């Protein structure tokens, strides 16, 4: 007899190594799925982006890169301009890389410096003065000076390079000049029926949105008005308008077909869709609370730090969506020095700690020992710029 047994129908027995390999692969897939669920807030593409973007940057054990001098003080205006840092002060404007390389240095006296950024574009100007500087990535591409003869009230650039500059004008309550991405003026809007306080061009380059304040008797009303850029000189009325409940608007930002307007008593989300232009999508009112800090730089939400009292350390961090619904709250019992949001992250800086949360207010990362940082600028890749009295440094979560 043959000691080997033949497998019926010519079939071979499965190799034990193949079965073991299949089991191990299945086990690895299950483990990976469980890991993704448990650590979903930390395992994301931002970790991979940070690894490749900053692997050559030297940093200490806490994840902080070497500090660099920003040549200013904490009273200056700091703006995260993409991967760069824009510093605006009463003595000039400076643009740095995240590691401290200086790209631009414009020395000029400004009484009320203001700065903002959108995508790779950033600008700085003197509110109530005549100076303005526009940067794209690392370079200055446009400027206004005393020879333009206009007093600048406010200015904004959008992510595609459209620039809106609000100035004082004789015989008018507000005047707005719109420049295309090549810095050529394409529209001059003069208003005599309301004071234009702020303005921005929609990202598609179709509309100018203005914050207008008008007076009716003893009361004031604020509105967000929309004007087509291809309008004729005979057209003077807005194409659409949305009331803002008399709130003093502090910031504007477009996000995914929505224009956000944040004021001292409420935050509003207004539709930019052609058929619903100017319609309110949602609003959240905090008229009974004090607005201590805020940010509209996150993706699809507003981050608000509200308190029952103007002074004191007790406050609540609150996140709202475009429908005006609260999507997260967090009670804070410490003095918040700075609040900043970008992408899916919200940074809260206190005297001795930096906490980074996701937009649903889950703790993403925490840093103890901030080396006397007074301000934080969150960035969309999960990194944060910590700014002190004379220096700045980049923090990279592990």
mmCIF file with all atom_site columns, C-alpha atoms in Angstrom, residues 202-304:
data_model
loop_
_atom_site.group_PDB
_atom_site.id
_atom_site.type_symbol
_atom_site.label_atom_id
_atom_site.label_alt_id
_atom_site.label_comp_id
_atom_site.label_asym_id
_atom_site.label_entity_id
_atom_site.label_seq_id
_atom_site.pdbx_PDB_ins_code
_atom_site.Cartn_x
_atom_site.Cartn_y
_atom_site.Cartn_z
_atom_site.occupancy
_atom_site.B_iso_or_equiv
_atom_site.pdbx_formal_charge
_atom_site.auth_seq_id
_atom_site.auth_comp_id
_atom_site.auth_asym_id
_atom_site.auth_atom_id
_atom_site.pdbx_PDB_model_num
ATOM 1   C CA . UNK A 1 202 ? -16.563 86.813  -4.214  1.00 0.00 ? 202 UNK A CA 1
ATOM 2   C CA . UNK A 1 203 ? -14.042 84.158  -5.210  1.00 0.00 ? 203 UNK A CA 1
ATOM 3   C CA . UNK A 1 204 ? -15.617 83.649  -8.649  1.00 0.00 ? 204 UNK A CA 1
ATOM 4   C CA . UNK A 1 205 ? -15.054 87.341  -9.439  1.00 0.00 ? 205 UNK A CA 1
ATOM 5   C CA . UNK A 1 206 ? -18.735 87.993  -10.158 1.00 0.00 ? 206 UNK A CA 1
ATOM 6   C CA . UNK A 1 207 ? -19.905 90.076  -7.202  1.00 0.00 ? 207 UNK A CA 1
ATOM 7   C CA . UNK A 1 208 ? -18.706 92.721  -4.805  1.00 0.00 ? 208 UNK A CA 1
ATOM 8   C CA . UNK A 1 209 ? -20.082 92.224  -1.290  1.00 0.00 ? 209 UNK A CA 1
ATOM 9   C CA . UNK A 1 210 ? -20.206 95.313  0.932   1.00 0.00 ? 210 UNK A CA 1
ATOM 10  C CA . UNK A 1 211 ? -21.076 95.845  4.578   1.00 0.00 ? 211 UNK A CA 1
ATOM 11  C CA . UNK A 1 212 ? -23.289 98.930  4.610   1.00 0.00 ? 212 UNK A CA 1
ATOM 12  C CA . UNK A 1 213 ? -24.584 100.845 7.618   1.00 0.00 ? 213 UNK A CA 1
ATOM 13  C CA . UNK A 1 214 ? -27.563 103.133 7.171   1.00 0.00 ? 214 UNK A CA 1
ATOM 14  C CA . UNK A 1 215 ? -29.500 105.319 9.582   1.00 0.00 ? 215 UNK A CA 1
ATOM 15  C CA . UNK A 1 216 ? -33.253 105.341 10.038  1.00 0.00 ? 216 UNK A CA 1
ATOM 16  C CA . UNK A 1 217 ? -34.293 107.918 12.602  1.00 0.00 ? 217 UNK A CA 1
ATOM 17  C CA . UNK A 1 218 ? -32.362 107.262 15.811  1.00 0.00 ? 218 UNK A CA 1
ATOM 18  C CA . UNK A 1 219 ? -31.459 103.663 14.927  1.00 0.00 ? 219 UNK A CA 1
ATOM 19  C CA . UNK A 1 220 ? -28.842 102.111 12.655  1.00 0.00 ? 220 UNK A CA 1
ATOM 20  C CA . UNK A 1 221 ? -29.251 99.132  10.344  1.00 0.00 ? 221 UNK A CA 1
ATOM 21  C CA . UNK A 1 222 ? -26.481 97.029  8.807   1.00 0.00 ? 222 UNK A CA 1
ATOM 22  C CA . UNK A 1 223 ? -26.688 94.927  5.661   1.00 0.00 ? 223 UNK A CA 1
ATOM 23  C CA . UNK A 1 224 ? -24.588 92.788  3.352   1.00 0.00 ? 224 UNK A CA 1
ATOM 24  C CA . UNK A 1 225 ? -25.144 94.087  -0.191  1.00 0.00 ? 225 UNK A CA 1
ATOM 25  C CA . UNK A 1 226 ? -24.107 92.398  -3.459  1.00 0.00 ? 226 UNK A CA 1
ATOM 26  C CA . UNK A 1 227 ? -23.205 94.158  -6.718  1.00 0.00 ? 227 UNK A CA 1
ATOM 27  C CA . UNK A 1 228 ? -22.340 92.558  -10.061 1.00 0.00 ? 228 UNK A CA 1
ATOM 28  C CA . UNK A 1 229 ? -18.898 93.555  -11.250 1.00 0.00 ? 229 UNK A CA 1
ATOM 29  C CA . UNK A 1 230 ? -20.137 93.853  -14.846 1.00 0.00 ? 230 UNK A CA 1
ATOM 30  C CA . UNK A 1 231 ? -22.796 96.442  -13.945 1.00 0.00 ? 231 UNK A CA 1
ATOM 31  C CA . UNK A 1 232 ? -23.275 99.620  -15.935 1.00 0.00 ? 232 UNK A CA 1
ATOM 32  C CA . UNK A 1 233 ? -22.814 103.134 -14.547 1.00 0.00 ? 233 UNK A CA 1
ATOM 33  C CA . UNK A 1 234 ? -26.590 103.618 -14.563 1.00 0.00 ? 234 UNK A CA 1
ATOM 34  C CA . UNK A 1 235 ? -27.090 100.713 -12.155 1.00 0.00 ? 235 UNK A CA 1
ATOM 35  C CA . UNK A 1 236 ? -26.757 102.005 -8.594  1.00 0.00 ? 236 UNK A CA 1
ATOM 36  C CA . UNK A 1 237 ? -28.841 99.642  -6.468  1.00 0.00 ? 237 UNK A CA 1
ATOM 37  C CA . UNK A 1 238 ? -27.508 96.303  -5.151  1.00 0.00 ? 238 UNK A CA 1
ATOM 38  C CA . UNK A 1 239 ? -28.501 93.104  -6.934  1.00 0.00 ? 239 UNK A CA 1
ATOM 39  C CA . UNK A 1 240 ? -29.245 91.427  -3.588  1.00 0.00 ? 240 UNK A CA 1
ATOM 40  C CA . UNK A 1 241 ? -29.119 92.335  0.070   1.00 0.00 ? 241 UNK A CA 1
ATOM 41  C CA . UNK A 1 242 ? -29.263 90.635  3.469   1.00 0.00 ? 242 UNK A CA 1
ATOM 42  C CA . UNK A 1 243 ? -29.974 92.380  6.767   1.00 0.00 ? 243 UNK A CA 1
ATOM 43  C CA . UNK A 1 244 ? -27.506 91.805  9.603   1.00 0.00 ? 244 UNK A CA 1
ATOM 44  C CA . UNK A 1 245 ? -29.729 92.792  12.523  1.00 0.00 ? 245 UNK A CA 1
ATOM 45  C CA . UNK A 1 246 ? -27.810 95.960  13.364  1.00 0.00 ? 246 UNK A CA 1
ATOM 46  C CA . UNK A 1 247 ? -24.684 94.003  14.300  1.00 0.00 ? 247 UNK A CA 1
ATOM 47  C CA . UNK A 1 248 ? -21.325 95.738  13.911  1.00 0.00 ? 248 UNK A CA 1
ATOM 48  C CA . UNK A 1 249 ? -19.496 93.457  11.475  1.00 0.00 ? 249 UNK A CA 1
ATOM 49  C CA . UNK A 1 250 ? -15.959 92.576  12.522  1.00 0.00 ? 250 UNK A CA 1
ATOM 50  C CA . UNK A 1 251 ? -14.965 90.039  9.868   1.00 0.00 ? 251 UNK A CA 1
ATOM 51  C CA . UNK A 1 252 ? -16.003 88.606  6.477   1.00 0.00 ? 252 UNK A CA 1
ATOM 52  C CA . UNK A 1 253 ? -15.027 85.331  4.828   1.00 0.00 ? 253 UNK A CA 1
ATOM 53  C CA . UNK A 1 254 ? -16.278 83.240  1.928   1.00 0.00 ? 254 UNK A CA 1
ATOM 54  C CA . UNK A 1 255 ? -16.444 79.473  2.335   1.00 0.00 ? 255 UNK A CA 1
ATOM 55  C CA . UNK A 1 256 ? -17.969 76.921  -0.063  1.00 0.00 ? 256 UNK A CA 1
ATOM 56  C CA . UNK A 1 257 ? -20.642 79.159  -1.586  1.00 0.00 ? 257 UNK A CA 1
ATOM 57  C CA . UNK A 1 258 ? -21.376 80.953  1.693   1.00 0.00 ? 258 UNK A CA 1
ATOM 58  C CA . UNK A 1 259 ? -20.394 84.427  2.838   1.00 0.00 ? 259 UNK A CA 1
ATOM 59  C CA . UNK A 1 260 ? -19.826 84.543  6.587   1.00 0.00 ? 260 UNK A CA 1
ATOM 60  C CA . UNK A 1 261 ? -20.282 87.859  8.403   1.00 0.00 ? 261 UNK A CA 1
ATOM 61  C CA . UNK A 1 262 ? -19.279 87.932  12.062  1.00 0.00 ? 262 UNK A CA 1
ATOM 62  C CA . UNK A 1 263 ? -20.422 90.815  14.247  1.00 0.00 ? 263 UNK A CA 1
ATOM 63  C CA . UNK A 1 264 ? -20.405 91.949  17.835  1.00 0.00 ? 264 UNK A CA 1
ATOM 64  C CA . UNK A 1 265 ? -23.813 90.368  18.542  1.00 0.00 ? 265 UNK A CA 1
ATOM 65  C CA . UNK A 1 266 ? -24.117 87.519  16.053  1.00 0.00 ? 266 UNK A CA 1
ATOM 66  C CA . UNK A 1 267 ? -22.642 85.536  13.189  1.00 0.00 ? 267 UNK A CA 1
ATOM 67  C CA . UNK A 1 268 ? -24.460 85.208  9.860   1.00 0.00 ? 268 UNK A CA 1
ATOM 68  C CA . UNK A 1 269 ? -24.134 82.819  6.896   1.00 0.00 ? 269 UNK A CA 1
ATOM 69  C CA . UNK A 1 270 ? -25.416 84.221  3.589   1.00 0.00 ? 270 UNK A CA 1
ATOM 70  C CA . UNK A 1 271 ? -25.945 82.298  0.346   1.00 0.00 ? 271 UNK A CA 1
ATOM 71  C CA . UNK A 1 272 ? -23.866 83.109  -2.745  1.00 0.00 ? 272 UNK A CA 1
ATOM 72  C CA . UNK A 1 273 ? -25.837 80.815  -5.071  1.00 0.00 ? 273 UNK A CA 1
ATOM 73  C CA . UNK A 1 274 ? -27.206 82.682  -8.093  1.00 0.00 ? 274 UNK A CA 1
ATOM 74  C CA . UNK A 1 275 ? -30.854 81.786  -7.425  1.00 0.00 ? 275 UNK A CA 1
ATOM 75  C CA . UNK A 1 276 ? -30.555 82.425  -3.677  1.00 0.00 ? 276 UNK A CA 1
ATOM 76  C CA . UNK A 1 277 ? -28.041 85.273  -3.649  1.00 0.00 ? 277 UNK A CA 1
ATOM 77  C CA . UNK A 1 278 ? -28.264 87.266  -0.423  1.00 0.00 ? 278 UNK A CA 1
ATOM 78  C CA . UNK A 1 279 ? -30.581 84.837  1.369   1.00 0.00 ? 279 UNK A CA 1
ATOM 79  C CA . UNK A 1 280 ? -29.682 84.060  4.958   1.00 0.00 ? 280 UNK A CA 1
ATOM 80  C CA . UNK A 1 281 ? -28.750 80.395  5.404   1.00 0.00 ? 281 UNK A CA 1
ATOM 81  C CA . UNK A 1 282 ? -28.426 80.648  9.156   1.00 0.00 ? 282 UNK A CA 1
ATOM 82  C CA . UNK A 1 283 ? -27.442 82.865  12.061  1.00 0.00 ? 283 UNK A CA 1
ATOM 83  C CA . UNK A 1 284 ? -26.395 82.501  15.664  1.00 0.00 ? 284 UNK A CA 1
ATOM 84  C CA . UNK A 1 285 ? -26.982 85.325  18.150  1.00 0.00 ? 285 UNK A CA 1
ATOM 85  C CA . UNK A 1 286 ? -24.914 85.985  21.277  1.00 0.00 ? 286 UNK A CA 1
ATOM 86  C CA . UNK A 1 287 ? -26.324 89.397  22.114  1.00 0.00 ? 287 UNK A CA 1
ATOM 87  C CA . UNK A 1 288 ? -26.547 88.457  25.814  1.00 0.00 ? 288 UNK A CA 1
ATOM 88  C CA . UNK A 1 289 ? -22.863 87.449  26.001  1.00 0.00 ? 289 UNK A CA 1
ATOM 89  C CA . UNK A 1 290 ? -19.518 89.133  25.450  1.00 0.00 ? 290 UNK A CA 1
ATOM 90  C CA . UNK A 1 291 ? -17.503 88.129  22.410  1.00 0.00 ? 291 UNK A CA 1
ATOM 91  C CA . UNK A 1 292 ? -13.948 87.679  23.724  1.00 0.00 ? 292 UNK A CA 1
ATOM 92  C CA . UNK A 1 293 ? -12.219 86.009  20.746  1.00 0.00 ? 293 UNK A CA 1
ATOM 93  C CA . UNK A 1 294 ? -13.327 84.640  17.377  1.00 0.00 ? 294 UNK A CA 1
ATOM 94  C CA . UNK A 1 295 ? -12.141 83.104  14.107  1.00 0.00 ? 295 UNK A CA 1
ATOM 95  C CA . UNK A 1 296 ? -13.757 82.521  10.712  1.00 0.00 ? 296 UNK A CA 1
ATOM 96  C CA . UNK A 1 297 ? -10.683 80.854  9.213   1.00 0.00 ? 297 UNK A CA 1
ATOM 97  C CA . UNK A 1 298 ? -11.876 77.273  9.735   1.00 0.00 ? 298 UNK A CA 1
ATOM 98  C CA . UNK A 1 299 ? -13.524 75.150  7.070   1.00 0.00 ? 299 UNK A CA 1
ATOM 99  C CA . UNK A 1 300 ? -17.293 75.638  7.268   1.00 0.00 ? 300 UNK A CA 1
ATOM 100 C CA . UNK A 1 301 ? -17.637 76.850  10.846  1.00 0.00 ? 301 UNK A CA 1
ATOM 101 C CA . UNK A 1 302 ? -17.232 79.832  13.154  1.00 0.00 ? 302 UNK A CA 1
ATOM 102 C CA . UNK A 1 303 ? -15.214 79.528  16.367  1.00 0.00 ? 303 UNK A CA 1
ATOM 103 C CA . UNK A 1 304 ? -16.412 81.839  19.155  1.00 0.00 ? 304 UNK A CA 1
#
